[in-house]
mmCIF file of C-alpha atoms in Angstrom:
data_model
loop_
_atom_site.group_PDB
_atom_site.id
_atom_site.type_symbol
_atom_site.label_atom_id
_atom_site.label_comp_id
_atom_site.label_asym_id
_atom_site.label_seq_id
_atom_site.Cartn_x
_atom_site.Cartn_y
_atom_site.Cartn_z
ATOM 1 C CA UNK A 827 136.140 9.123 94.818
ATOM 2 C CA UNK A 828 134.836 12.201 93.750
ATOM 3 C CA UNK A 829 131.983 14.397 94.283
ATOM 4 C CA UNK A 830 129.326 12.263 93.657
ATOM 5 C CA UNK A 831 127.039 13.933 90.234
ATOM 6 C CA UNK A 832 123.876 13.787 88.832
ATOM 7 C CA UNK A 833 122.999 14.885 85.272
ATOM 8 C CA UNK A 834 119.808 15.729 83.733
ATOM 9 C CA UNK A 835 119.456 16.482 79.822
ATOM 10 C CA UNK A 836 122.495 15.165 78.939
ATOM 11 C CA UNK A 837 122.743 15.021 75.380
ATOM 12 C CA UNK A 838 126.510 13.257 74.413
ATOM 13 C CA UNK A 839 127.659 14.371 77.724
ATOM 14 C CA UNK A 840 129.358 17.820 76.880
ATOM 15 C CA UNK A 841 129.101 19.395 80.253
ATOM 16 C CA UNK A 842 129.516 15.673 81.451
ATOM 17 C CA UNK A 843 133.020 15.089 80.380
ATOM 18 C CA UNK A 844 134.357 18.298 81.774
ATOM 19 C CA UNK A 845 133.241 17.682 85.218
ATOM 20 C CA UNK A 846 134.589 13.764 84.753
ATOM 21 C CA UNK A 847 137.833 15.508 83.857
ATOM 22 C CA UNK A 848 137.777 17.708 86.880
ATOM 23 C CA UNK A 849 137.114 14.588 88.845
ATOM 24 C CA UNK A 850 133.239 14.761 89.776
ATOM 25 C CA UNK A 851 131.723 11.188 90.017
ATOM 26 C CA UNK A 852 128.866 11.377 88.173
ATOM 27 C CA UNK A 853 126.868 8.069 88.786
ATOM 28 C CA UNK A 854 123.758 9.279 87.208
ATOM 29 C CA UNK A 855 122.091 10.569 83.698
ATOM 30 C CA UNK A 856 119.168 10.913 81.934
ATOM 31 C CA UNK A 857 118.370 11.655 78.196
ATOM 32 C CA UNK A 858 115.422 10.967 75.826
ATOM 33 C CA UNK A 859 117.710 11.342 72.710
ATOM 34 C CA UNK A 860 119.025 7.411 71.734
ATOM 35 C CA UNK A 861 122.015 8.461 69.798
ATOM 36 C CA UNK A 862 122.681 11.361 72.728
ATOM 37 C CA UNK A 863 122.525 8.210 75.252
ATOM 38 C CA UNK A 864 124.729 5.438 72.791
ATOM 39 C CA UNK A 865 127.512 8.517 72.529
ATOM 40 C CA UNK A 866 127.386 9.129 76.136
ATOM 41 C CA UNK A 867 127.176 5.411 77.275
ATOM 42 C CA UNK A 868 130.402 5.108 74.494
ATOM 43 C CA UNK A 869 132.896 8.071 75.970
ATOM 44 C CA UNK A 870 131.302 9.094 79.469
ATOM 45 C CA UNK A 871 129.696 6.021 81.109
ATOM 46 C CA UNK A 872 127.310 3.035 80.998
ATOM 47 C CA UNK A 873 125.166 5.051 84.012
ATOM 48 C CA UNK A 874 122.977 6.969 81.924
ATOM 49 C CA UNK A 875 119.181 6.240 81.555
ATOM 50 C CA UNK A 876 117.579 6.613 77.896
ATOM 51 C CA UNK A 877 113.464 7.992 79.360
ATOM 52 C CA UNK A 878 111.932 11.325 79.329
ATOM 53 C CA UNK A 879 112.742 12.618 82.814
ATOM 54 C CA UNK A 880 108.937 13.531 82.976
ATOM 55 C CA UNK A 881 108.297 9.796 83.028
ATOM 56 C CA UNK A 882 111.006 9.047 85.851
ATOM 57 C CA UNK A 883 109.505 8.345 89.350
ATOM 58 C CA UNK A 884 112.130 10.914 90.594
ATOM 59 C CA UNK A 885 112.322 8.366 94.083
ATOM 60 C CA UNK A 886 114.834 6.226 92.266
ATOM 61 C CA UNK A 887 117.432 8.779 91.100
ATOM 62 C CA UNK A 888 120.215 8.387 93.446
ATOM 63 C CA UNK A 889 121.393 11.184 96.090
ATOM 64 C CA UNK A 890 124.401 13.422 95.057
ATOM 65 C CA UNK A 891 126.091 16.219 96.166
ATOM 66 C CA UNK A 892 125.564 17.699 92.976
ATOM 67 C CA UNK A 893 122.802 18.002 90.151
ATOM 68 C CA UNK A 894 124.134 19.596 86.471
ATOM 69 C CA UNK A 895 122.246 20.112 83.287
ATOM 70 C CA UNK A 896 120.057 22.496 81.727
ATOM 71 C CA UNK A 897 116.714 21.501 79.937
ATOM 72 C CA UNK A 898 116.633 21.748 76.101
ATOM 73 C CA UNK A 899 116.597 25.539 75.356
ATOM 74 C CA UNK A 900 113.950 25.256 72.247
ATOM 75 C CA UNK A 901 111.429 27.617 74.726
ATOM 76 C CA UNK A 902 114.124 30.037 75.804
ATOM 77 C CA UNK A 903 115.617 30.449 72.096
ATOM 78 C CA UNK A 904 116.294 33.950 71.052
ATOM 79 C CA UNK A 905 114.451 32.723 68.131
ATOM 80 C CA UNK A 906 111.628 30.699 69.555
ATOM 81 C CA UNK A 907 108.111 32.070 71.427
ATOM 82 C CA UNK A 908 109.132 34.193 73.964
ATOM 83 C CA UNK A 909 106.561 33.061 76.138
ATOM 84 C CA UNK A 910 107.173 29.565 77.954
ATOM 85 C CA UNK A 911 103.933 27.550 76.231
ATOM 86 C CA UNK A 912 104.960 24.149 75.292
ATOM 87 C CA UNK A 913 105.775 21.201 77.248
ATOM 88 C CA UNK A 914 109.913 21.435 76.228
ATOM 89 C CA UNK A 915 109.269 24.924 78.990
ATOM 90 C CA UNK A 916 107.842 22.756 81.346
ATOM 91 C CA UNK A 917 111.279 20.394 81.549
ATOM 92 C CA UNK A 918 112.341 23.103 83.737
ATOM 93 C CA UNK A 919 109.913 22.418 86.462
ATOM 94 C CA UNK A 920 111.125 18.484 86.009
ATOM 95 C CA UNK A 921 114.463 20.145 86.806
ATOM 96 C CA UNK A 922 113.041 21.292 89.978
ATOM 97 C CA UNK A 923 111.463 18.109 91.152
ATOM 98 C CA UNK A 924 114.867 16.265 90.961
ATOM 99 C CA UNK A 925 116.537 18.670 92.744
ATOM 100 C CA UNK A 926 113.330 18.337 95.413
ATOM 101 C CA UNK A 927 113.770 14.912 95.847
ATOM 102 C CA UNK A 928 117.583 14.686 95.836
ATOM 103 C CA UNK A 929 118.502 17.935 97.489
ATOM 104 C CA UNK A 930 121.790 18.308 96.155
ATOM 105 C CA UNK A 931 124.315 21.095 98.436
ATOM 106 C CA UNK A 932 124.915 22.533 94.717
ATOM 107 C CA UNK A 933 123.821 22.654 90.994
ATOM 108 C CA UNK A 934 124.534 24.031 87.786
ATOM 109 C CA UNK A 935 122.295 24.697 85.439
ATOM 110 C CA UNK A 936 122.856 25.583 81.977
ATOM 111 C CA UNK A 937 120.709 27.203 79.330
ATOM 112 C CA UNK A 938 120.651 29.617 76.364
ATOM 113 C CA UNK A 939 120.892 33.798 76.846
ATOM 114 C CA UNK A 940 116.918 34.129 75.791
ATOM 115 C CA UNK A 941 115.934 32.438 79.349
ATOM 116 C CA UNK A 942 116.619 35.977 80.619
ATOM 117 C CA UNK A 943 114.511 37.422 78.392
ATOM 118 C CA UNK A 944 111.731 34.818 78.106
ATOM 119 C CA UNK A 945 108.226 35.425 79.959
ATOM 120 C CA UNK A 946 105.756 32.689 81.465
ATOM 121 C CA UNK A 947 102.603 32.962 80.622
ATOM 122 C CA UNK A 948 101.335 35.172 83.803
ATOM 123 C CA UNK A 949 104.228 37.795 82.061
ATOM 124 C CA UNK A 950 106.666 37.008 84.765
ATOM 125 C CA UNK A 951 110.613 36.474 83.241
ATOM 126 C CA UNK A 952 111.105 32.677 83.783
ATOM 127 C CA UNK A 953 114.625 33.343 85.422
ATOM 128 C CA UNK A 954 113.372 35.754 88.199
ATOM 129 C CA UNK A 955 110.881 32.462 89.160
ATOM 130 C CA UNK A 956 113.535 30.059 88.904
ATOM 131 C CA UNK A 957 115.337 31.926 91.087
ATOM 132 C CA UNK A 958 112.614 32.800 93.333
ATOM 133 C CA UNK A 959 111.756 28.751 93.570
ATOM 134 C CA UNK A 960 115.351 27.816 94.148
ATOM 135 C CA UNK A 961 114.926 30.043 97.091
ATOM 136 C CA UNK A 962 112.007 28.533 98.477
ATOM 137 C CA UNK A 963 113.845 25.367 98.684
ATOM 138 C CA UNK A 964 116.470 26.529 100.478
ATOM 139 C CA UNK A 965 119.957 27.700 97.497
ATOM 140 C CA UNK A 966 121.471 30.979 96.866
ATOM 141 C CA UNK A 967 121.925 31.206 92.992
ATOM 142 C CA UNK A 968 124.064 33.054 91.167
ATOM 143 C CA UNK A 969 124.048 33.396 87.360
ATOM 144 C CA UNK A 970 125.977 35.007 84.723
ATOM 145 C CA UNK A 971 126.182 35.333 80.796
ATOM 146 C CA UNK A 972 129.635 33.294 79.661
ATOM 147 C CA UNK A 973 130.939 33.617 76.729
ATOM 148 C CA UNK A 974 132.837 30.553 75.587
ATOM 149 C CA UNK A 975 135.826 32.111 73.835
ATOM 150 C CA UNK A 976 136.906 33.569 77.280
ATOM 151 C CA UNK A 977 137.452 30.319 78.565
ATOM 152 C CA UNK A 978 139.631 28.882 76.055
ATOM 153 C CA UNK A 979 137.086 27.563 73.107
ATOM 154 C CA UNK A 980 136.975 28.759 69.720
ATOM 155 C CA UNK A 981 133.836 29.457 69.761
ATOM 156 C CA UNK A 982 131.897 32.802 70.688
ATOM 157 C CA UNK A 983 129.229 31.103 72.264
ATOM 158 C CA UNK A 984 127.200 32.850 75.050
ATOM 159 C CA UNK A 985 125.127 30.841 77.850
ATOM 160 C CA UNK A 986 123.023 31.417 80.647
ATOM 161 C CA UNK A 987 124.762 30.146 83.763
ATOM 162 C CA UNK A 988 122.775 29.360 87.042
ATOM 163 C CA UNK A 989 124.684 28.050 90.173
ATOM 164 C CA UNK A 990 122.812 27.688 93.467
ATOM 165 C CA UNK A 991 124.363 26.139 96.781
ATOM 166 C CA UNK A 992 122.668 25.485 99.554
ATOM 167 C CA UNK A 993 122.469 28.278 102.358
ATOM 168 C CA UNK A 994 123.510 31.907 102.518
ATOM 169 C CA UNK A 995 127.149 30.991 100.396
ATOM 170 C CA UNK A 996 127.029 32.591 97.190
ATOM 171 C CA UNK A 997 129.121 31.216 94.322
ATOM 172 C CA UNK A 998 131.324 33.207 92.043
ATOM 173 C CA UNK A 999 132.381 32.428 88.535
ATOM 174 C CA UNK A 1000 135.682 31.774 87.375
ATOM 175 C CA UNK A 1001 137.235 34.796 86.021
ATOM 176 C CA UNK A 1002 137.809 34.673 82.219
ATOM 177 C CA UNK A 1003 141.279 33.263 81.026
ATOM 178 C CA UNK A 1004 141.653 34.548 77.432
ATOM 179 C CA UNK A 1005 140.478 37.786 75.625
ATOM 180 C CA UNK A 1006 139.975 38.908 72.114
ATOM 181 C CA UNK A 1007 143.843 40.268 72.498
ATOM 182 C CA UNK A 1008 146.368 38.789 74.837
ATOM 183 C CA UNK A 1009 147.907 40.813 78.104
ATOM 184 C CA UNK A 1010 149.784 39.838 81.393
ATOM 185 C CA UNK A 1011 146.634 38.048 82.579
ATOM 186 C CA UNK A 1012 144.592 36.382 79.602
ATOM 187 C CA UNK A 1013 145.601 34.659 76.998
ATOM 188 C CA UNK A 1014 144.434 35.589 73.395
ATOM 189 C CA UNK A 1015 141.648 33.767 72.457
ATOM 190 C CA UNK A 1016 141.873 30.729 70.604
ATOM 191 C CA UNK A 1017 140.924 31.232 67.026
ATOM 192 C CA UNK A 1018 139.269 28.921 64.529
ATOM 193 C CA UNK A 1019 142.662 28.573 62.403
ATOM 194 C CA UNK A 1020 144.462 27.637 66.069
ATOM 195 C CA UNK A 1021 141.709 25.080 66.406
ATOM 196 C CA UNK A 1022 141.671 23.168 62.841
ATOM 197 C CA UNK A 1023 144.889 23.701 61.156
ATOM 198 C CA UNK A 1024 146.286 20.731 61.889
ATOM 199 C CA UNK A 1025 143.414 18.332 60.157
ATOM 200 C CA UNK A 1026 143.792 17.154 56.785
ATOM 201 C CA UNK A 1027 141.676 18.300 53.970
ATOM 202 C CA UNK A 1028 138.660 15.609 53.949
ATOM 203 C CA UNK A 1029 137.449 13.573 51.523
ATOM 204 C CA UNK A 1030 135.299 10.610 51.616
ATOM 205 C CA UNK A 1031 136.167 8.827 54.017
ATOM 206 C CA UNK A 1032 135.013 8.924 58.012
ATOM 207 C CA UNK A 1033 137.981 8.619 59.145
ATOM 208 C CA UNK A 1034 141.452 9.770 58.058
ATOM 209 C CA UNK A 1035 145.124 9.854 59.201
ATOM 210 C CA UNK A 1036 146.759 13.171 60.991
ATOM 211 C CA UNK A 1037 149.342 14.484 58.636
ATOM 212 C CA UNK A 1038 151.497 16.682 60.791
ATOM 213 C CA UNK A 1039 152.028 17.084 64.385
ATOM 214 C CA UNK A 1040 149.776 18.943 66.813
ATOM 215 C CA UNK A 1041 151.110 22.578 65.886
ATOM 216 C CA UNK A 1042 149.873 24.714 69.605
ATOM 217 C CA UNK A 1043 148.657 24.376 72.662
ATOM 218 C CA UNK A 1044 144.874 23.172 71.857
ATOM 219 C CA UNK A 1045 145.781 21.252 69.491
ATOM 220 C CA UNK A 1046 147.989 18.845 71.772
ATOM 221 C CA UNK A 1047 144.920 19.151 74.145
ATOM 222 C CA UNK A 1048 142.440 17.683 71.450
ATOM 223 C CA UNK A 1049 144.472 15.066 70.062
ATOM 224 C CA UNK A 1050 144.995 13.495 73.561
ATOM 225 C CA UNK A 1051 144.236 9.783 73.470
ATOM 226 C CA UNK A 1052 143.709 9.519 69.552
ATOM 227 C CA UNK A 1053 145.643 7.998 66.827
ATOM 228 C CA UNK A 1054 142.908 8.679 64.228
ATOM 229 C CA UNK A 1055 140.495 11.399 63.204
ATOM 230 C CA UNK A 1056 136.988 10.221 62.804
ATOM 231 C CA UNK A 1057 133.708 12.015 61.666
ATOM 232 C CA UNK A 1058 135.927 14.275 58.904
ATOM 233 C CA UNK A 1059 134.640 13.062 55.511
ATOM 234 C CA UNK A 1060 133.561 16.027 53.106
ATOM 235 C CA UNK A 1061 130.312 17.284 53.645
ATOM 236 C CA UNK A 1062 127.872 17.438 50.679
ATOM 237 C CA UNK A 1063 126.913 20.331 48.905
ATOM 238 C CA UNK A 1064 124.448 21.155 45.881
ATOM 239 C CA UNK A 1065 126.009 21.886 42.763
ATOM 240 C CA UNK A 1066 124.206 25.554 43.587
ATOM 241 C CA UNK A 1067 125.497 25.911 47.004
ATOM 242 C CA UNK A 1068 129.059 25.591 45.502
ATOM 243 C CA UNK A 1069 128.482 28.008 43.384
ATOM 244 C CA UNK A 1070 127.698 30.719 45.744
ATOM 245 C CA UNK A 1071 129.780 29.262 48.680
ATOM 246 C CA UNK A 1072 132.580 29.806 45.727
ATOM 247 C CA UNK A 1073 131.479 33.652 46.073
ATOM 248 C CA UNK A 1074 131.762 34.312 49.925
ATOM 249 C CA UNK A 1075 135.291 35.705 50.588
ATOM 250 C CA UNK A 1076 136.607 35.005 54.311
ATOM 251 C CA UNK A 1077 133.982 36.685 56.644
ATOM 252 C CA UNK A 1078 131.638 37.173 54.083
ATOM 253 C CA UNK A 1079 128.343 35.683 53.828
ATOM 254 C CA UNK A 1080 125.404 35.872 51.523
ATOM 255 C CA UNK A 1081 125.879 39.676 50.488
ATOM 256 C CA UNK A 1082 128.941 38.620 48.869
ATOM 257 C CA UNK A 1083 127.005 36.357 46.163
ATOM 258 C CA UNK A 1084 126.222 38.120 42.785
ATOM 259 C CA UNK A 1085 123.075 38.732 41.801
ATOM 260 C CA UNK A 1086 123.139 36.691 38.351
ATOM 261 C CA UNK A 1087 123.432 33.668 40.867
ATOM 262 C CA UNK A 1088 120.192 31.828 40.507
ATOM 263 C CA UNK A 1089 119.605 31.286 44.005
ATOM 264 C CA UNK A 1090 116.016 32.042 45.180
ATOM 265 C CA UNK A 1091 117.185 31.612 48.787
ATOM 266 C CA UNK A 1092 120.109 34.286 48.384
ATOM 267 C CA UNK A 1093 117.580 36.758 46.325
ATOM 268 C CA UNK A 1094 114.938 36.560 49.456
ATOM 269 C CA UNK A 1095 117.815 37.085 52.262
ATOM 270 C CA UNK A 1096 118.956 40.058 50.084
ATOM 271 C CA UNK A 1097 115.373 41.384 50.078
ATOM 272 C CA UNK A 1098 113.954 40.465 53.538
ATOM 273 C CA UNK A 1099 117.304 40.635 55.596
ATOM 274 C CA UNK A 1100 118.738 37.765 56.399
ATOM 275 C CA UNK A 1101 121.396 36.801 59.572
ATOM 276 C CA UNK A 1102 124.322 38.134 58.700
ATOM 277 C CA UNK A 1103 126.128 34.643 59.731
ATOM 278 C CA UNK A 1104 123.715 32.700 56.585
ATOM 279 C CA UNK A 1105 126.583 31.529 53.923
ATOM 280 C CA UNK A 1106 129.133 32.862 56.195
ATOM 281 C CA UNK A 1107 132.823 31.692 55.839
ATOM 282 C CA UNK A 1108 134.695 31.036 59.136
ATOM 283 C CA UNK A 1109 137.454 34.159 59.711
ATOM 284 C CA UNK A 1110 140.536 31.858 60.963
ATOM 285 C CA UNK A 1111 142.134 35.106 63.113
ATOM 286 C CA UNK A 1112 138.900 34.420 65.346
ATOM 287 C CA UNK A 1113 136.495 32.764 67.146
ATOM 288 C CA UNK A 1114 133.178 30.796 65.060
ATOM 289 C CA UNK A 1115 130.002 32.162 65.578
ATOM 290 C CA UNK A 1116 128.024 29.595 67.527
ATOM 291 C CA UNK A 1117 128.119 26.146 66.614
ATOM 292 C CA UNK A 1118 124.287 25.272 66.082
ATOM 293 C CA UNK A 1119 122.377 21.635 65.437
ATOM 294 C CA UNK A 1120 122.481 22.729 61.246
ATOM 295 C CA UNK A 1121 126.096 23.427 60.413
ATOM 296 C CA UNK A 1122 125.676 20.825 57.600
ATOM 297 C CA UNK A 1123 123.899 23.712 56.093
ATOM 298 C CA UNK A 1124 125.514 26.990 54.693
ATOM 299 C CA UNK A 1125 122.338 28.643 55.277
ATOM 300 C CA UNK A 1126 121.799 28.317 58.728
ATOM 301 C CA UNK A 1127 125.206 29.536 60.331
ATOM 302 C CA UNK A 1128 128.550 30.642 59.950
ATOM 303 C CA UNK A 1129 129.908 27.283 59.017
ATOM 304 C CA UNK A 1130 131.997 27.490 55.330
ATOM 305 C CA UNK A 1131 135.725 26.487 56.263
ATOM 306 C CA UNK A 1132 137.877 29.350 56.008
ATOM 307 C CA UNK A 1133 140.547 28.099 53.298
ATOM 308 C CA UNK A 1134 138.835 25.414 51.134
ATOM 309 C CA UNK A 1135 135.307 25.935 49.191
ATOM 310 C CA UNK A 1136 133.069 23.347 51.873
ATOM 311 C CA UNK A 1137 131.542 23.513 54.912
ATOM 312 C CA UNK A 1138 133.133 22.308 57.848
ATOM 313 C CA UNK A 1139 133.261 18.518 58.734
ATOM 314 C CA UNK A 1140 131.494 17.095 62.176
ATOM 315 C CA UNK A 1141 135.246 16.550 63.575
ATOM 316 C CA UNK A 1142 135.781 20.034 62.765
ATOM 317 C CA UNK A 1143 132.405 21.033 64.497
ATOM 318 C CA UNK A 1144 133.480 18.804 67.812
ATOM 319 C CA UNK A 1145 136.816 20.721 67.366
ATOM 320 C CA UNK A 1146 135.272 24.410 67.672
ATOM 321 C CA UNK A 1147 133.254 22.652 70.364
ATOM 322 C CA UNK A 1148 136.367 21.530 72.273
ATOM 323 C CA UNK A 1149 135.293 17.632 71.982
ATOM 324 C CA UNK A 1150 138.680 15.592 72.038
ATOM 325 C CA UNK A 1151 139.468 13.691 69.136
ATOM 326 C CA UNK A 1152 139.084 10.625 70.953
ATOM 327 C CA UNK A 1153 135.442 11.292 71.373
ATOM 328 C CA UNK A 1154 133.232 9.058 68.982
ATOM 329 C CA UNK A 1155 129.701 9.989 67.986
ATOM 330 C CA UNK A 1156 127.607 6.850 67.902
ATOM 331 C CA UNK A 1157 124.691 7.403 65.829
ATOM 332 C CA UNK A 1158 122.722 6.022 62.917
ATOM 333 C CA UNK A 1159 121.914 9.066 61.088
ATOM 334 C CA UNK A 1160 124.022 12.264 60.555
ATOM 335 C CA UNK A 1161 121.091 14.556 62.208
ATOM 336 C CA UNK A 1162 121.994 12.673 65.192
ATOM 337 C CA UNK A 1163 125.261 13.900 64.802
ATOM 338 C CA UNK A 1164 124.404 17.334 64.221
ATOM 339 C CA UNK A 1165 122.101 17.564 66.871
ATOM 340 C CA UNK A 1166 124.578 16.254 69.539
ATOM 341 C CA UNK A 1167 127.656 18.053 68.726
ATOM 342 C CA UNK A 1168 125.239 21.890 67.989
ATOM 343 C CA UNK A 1169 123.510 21.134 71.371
ATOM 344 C CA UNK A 1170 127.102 20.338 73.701
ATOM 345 C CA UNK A 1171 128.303 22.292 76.572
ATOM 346 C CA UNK A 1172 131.749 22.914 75.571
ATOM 347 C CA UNK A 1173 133.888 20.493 77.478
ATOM 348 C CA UNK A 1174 136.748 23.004 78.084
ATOM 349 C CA UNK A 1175 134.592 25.661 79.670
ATOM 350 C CA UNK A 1176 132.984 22.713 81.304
ATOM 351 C CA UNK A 1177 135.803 21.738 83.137
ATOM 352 C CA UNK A 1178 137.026 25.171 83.690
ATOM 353 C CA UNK A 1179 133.310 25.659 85.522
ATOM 354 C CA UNK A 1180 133.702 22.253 87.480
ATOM 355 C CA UNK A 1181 137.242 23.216 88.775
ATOM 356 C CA UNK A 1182 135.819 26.086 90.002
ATOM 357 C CA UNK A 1183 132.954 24.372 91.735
ATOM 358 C CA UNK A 1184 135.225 21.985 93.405
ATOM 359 C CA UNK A 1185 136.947 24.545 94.889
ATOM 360 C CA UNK A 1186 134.116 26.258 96.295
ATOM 361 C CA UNK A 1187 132.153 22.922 97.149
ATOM 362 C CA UNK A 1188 135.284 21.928 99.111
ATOM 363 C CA UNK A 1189 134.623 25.271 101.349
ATOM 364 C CA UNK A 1190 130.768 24.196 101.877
#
């Protein structure tokens, strides 16, 4: 058996599936999110607990070697309060009463890039206290910044990293595999174009047929286990959001739309600034921007297909995520969806971080 796993906040099972993959045991889970819990009970495992974790006398969790998760990031956001008021900021402390009462020899924990930047409300910077109370009970942490796309996702998707083992042993990250060009050591990073060529156009239906064979190395990797592609039927659009996604040329975004357009939306991003990724269309040489919980919505994201005038599907979502194919959302409402796949820890860098932890575990 493998090393035996905990996981707290976790969603569909993202960062879940990489460590199964890398052969962790993970014999515990908790999420408050039903569809996140039916998704992960369908493709991870049937040992996940639907409860907030606040709720959770933590005396019945289950020892482990090894506690992963990261609490939902809504406090930390680059775009939330800066200052860590609300009780989604006080999951963290939940974090460390698990790890109290279990006393795992390692964790990972896994968050957005504002947690270095956010403040408590004493003006401290929450990561310099987590640190300083993973100390106290005895780890050594190390964190980093990842970026995704280094690792082999098409996706440039940047995370706060924490990993703390128990002692003086201090762990270090894997080294990047893949770079914006390719050179003796890295491969060149896998673009958006690498990642969905291969998928059909959609149209109403869920699920749909593959048309031609996997055509490179990630796309072999996705397909593994499936015969079908689910979660690809066309997304819907406004009659005015076709209109102006009809505008946006590849890497273009809302500046792109003319102004005879009537789109009140457009005319106040024009005036006030908007993010330069609103109505943005996918560049298929690169990496996507960020896969959020809205990519249903051309105005929140990068998230117009690169070749065809729609937004991208959910499959093609999981695919810049790094989901498999054979992974199947179970939910009753498309937010669900959304929500699970925008929230994920890639499962590629995922397993790239659990290989990595093995190793070092092993030497512990």
């Amino acid at each position: 058996m493998g090393i035996k796993t905990i996981s707290l906040f976790s969603g569909g099972g993202g960062l879940d599936l990489g460590f199964k993959q890398a052969g962790f045991d993970i014999v515990w889970a908790n999420d408050i999110e039903k569809d996140a819990v039916l998704s992960y009970e369908a493709n991870i495992g049937k040992h996940i607990i639907l409860e907030d974790i606040t709720k959770i006398d933590k005396a019945i969790i289950p020892k482990a070697d090894l506690l992963i998760g990261g609490p939902p990031c809504q406090s930390f956001s680059l775009v939330g309060k800066r200052h860590v008021e609300d009780d989604r900021g006080q999951l963290v402390w939940s974090y460390m009463d698990v790890i109290s009462e279990v006393q795992p020899k390692c964790f990972v924990f896994e968050n957005v890039t504002g947690l270095k930047s956010a403040k408590t409300k004493e003006g401290n910077l929450v990561i310099e206290d987590l640190i300083k109370a993973f100390k106290e009970k005895g780890y050594t942490v190390s964190w980093q910044i990842i970026n995704a796309a280094d690792y082999g996702v098409p996706q440039r998707r940047k995370r706060v990293i924490l990993v703390g083992a128990k002692g003086e042993r201090k762990f270090q990250f894997p080294e990047p595999t893949h770079d914006e060009k390719e050179s003796l050591l890295k491969k060149r990073w896998v673009s958006v174009h690498d990642a969905l060529s291969d998928l059909p156009s959609p149209n109403e239906s869920e699920t749909n047929e593959y048309t031609t064979p996997p055509l490179n190395e990630f796309q072999i990797k996705m397909r593994e286990g499936s015969r079908l592609i689910t979660e690809h039927a066309l997304p819907k659009l406004s009659e005015l959001d076709k209109i102006i996604i009809d505008h946006v040329p590849v890497g273009g975004n809302y500046m792109d739309v003319p102004d005879w357009v009537p789109s009140k939306r457009i005319k106040t991003f024009k005036q006030t600034g908007g993010r330069t990724t609103c109505y943005g269309r996918l560049i298929p040489e690169k990496p996507s921007y960020t896969i959020n919980t809205h990519f249903n919505r051309p105005n929140v994201g990068c998230n117009i297909h690169y070749g065809e005038k729609r937004l991208i599907t959910v499959r093609e979502a999981m695919r810049l995520q790094s989901f498999p194919d054979s992974y199947k959302l179970v939910s009753t409402t498309k937010r669900g969806k959304h929500t699970i796949v925008g929230n994920a820890v890639p499962p590629i860098l995922a397993r790239v971080l659990a290989e990595k932890i093995k190793e070092f575990m092993s030497k512990i």
